[in-house]
Structure formats: C-alpha cells, structure tokens
Amino acid sequence: MAGLLNNLGHLQVKLKRLDLALGAFQSAARVFEEIGDRVNAAWQEGNCGSVCRDRGEHDEALDHYHRALAVFGELGPRVGVVDQASNIGYIHAMKGEVPEAIGWFEKARQGYEALGEKEKAGLAARNIEVLRAHSGKP
C-alpha cells in the first residue's frame, strides 16, 4: 500500500498536482511508519520536502529534509544523507542564504565523491561555483 501511495505521489508531481502529491507522500510516510519501516518513511519525508520546495514553501521543505536527514543519519543509507544535504543546500540557495547553501553543497559534494557518484558530485561542485561567483567570494 505504501509503495502504491509513493508511486501515486510521483505521478501527481508529474501532473503538477502538488497538493495531491503531498497528500500521497504523507500517507505513504504514515504507512511506512506504522509497519516500522523508518527508512522508507524518511524517503517520503524527502519527497514531501521536494513538493514543498516546488510550492515555494521553503521553511516547510527544510523541516521535511531535516527529518529525513536525521533518520538517514541514524539508519542509513549514506546516499539518503547525501541527497538530503544537497536538497537542504538548494533551499538555502533559494532563500539567498549563500554561506549555508555552500556549506550543505560541500557536504553533498564530499559525500557523493565518497560514494563514487561523480555526476552528482560534479553538480554539487558547480552549484558551489555558481553561488561563489554570484556572491563575489572565491
């Protein structure tokens, strides 16, 4: 059931039905929690954060991403930690909080490199370069 709700949430995102997507991801998170699957519940928190980001609700997005990060930090997988660091970096960048964004993107870059995710590490590095260029700091 939770997997179906997750799939429904992703479908709703593609259809730009963000309210319905958020509801589906929240429901999936509850079901995963009820069956004791905290890791998959955390992935749903990350999905909720992305929907909130797309709705322009940056503080709510950060709340979701930090909740997901806490679970991934405790239980893994490492890629969950790194993905949430990148997501948090994006939100800080969107809010104009450049030092915070750079810090989170640097954590993501290092994490992706450690995982052998060269493409994602490169993207995080480019985000850092862009932020530094726009802020006037090397």
XYZ file of C-alpha atoms in Angstrom:
138
model
C 0.000 0.000 0.000
C 2.739 2.455 0.931
C 4.590 1.756 -2.306
C 1.455 2.477 -4.301
C 0.980 5.752 -2.442
C 4.590 6.676 -3.212
C 4.053 5.930 -6.912
C 0.824 7.926 -6.867
C 2.692 10.854 -5.318
C 5.301 10.806 -8.082
C 2.566 10.652 -10.716
C 0.806 13.635 -9.131
C 4.073 15.596 -9.170
C 4.461 14.935 -12.905
C 0.887 16.144 -13.410
C 1.670 19.288 -11.345
C -0.981 18.322 -8.780
C 1.227 19.235 -5.859
C -1.457 19.189 -3.159
C -2.424 15.650 -4.133
C 1.233 14.636 -4.366
C 1.931 15.939 -0.882
C -1.056 14.059 0.498
C 0.049 10.824 -1.162
C 3.614 11.131 0.160
C 2.374 11.968 3.662
C 0.060 8.958 3.596
C 2.882 6.730 2.374
C 5.111 8.009 5.182
C 2.435 7.172 7.767
C 2.000 3.656 6.400
C 5.753 3.050 6.357
C 5.966 4.314 9.959
C 3.098 2.049 11.009
C 4.904 -1.011 9.680
C 8.186 0.078 11.283
C 9.982 0.986 8.054
C 11.596 4.236 9.124
C 13.982 4.389 6.168
C 11.223 4.352 3.556
C 9.237 6.779 5.703
C 12.289 9.067 5.556
C 12.354 8.854 1.748
C 8.745 10.022 1.838
C 9.754 12.943 4.079
C 12.279 13.881 1.409
C 9.561 13.660 -1.234
C 7.334 15.906 0.884
C 10.213 18.363 1.140
C 10.559 18.453 -2.626
C 6.848 19.126 -3.069
C 7.031 21.937 -0.515
C 10.069 23.316 -2.366
C 8.127 23.280 -5.629
C 5.255 25.089 -3.890
C 7.659 27.775 -2.654
C 7.271 26.677 0.977
C 10.948 26.750 1.822
C 10.764 26.512 5.605
C 8.406 23.540 5.395
C 10.730 21.919 2.858
C 13.662 22.350 5.232
C 11.661 20.744 8.049
C 10.945 17.681 5.902
C 14.520 17.412 4.647
C 15.960 17.688 8.157
C 13.587 14.997 9.452
C 14.685 12.710 6.617
C 18.330 13.559 7.268
C 18.001 12.605 10.939
C 16.673 9.149 10.083
C 19.229 8.532 7.342
C 21.986 9.718 9.662
C 20.891 7.137 12.215
C 19.919 4.209 9.989
C 21.356 4.857 6.536
C 21.683 4.550 3.664
C 24.530 7.002 3.178
C 23.050 8.189 -0.122
C 19.982 9.342 1.825
C 22.171 11.553 3.996
C 23.961 12.996 0.990
C 20.795 13.579 -1.058
C 19.199 15.437 1.844
C 22.330 17.582 2.267
C 22.016 18.559 -1.391
C 18.293 19.266 -1.010
C 18.957 21.447 2.029
C 21.634 23.298 0.058
C 19.120 24.064 -2.695
C 16.630 25.511 -0.236
C 19.240 27.748 1.377
C 20.305 28.900 -2.099
C 16.685 29.665 -2.998
C 16.372 31.683 0.218
C 19.522 33.650 -0.634
C 21.428 32.136 2.291
C 24.643 31.654 0.364
C 27.073 30.596 3.134
C 24.615 27.981 4.398
C 23.956 26.741 0.863
C 27.660 26.420 0.119
C 28.210 24.501 3.354
C 25.467 21.989 2.570
C 26.550 21.610 -1.056
C 30.117 20.987 0.123
C 28.856 18.199 2.412
C 26.921 16.785 -0.528
C 29.930 17.033 -2.859
C 32.165 15.185 -0.419
C 29.514 12.570 0.238
C 28.853 11.942 -3.434
C 32.585 11.631 -4.090
C 32.882 9.085 -1.274
C 30.005 7.124 -2.808
C 31.551 7.240 -6.285
C 28.677 9.363 -7.610
C 30.835 11.502 -9.907
C 27.961 13.174 -11.766
C 26.192 14.251 -8.588
C 29.491 15.357 -7.032
C 30.123 17.479 -10.115
C 26.681 19.037 -9.888
C 27.245 19.937 -6.238
C 30.638 21.444 -7.143
C 29.041 23.514 -9.930
C 26.392 24.757 -7.513
C 29.154 25.892 -5.167
C 30.968 27.656 -8.024
C 27.805 29.459 -9.128
C 26.993 30.572 -5.594
C 30.535 31.836 -5.047
C 30.514 33.667 -8.389
C 27.219 35.384 -7.623
C 28.276 36.276 -4.100
C 31.601 37.721 -5.246
C 33.552 35.390 -2.954
C 36.169 32.989 -4.359
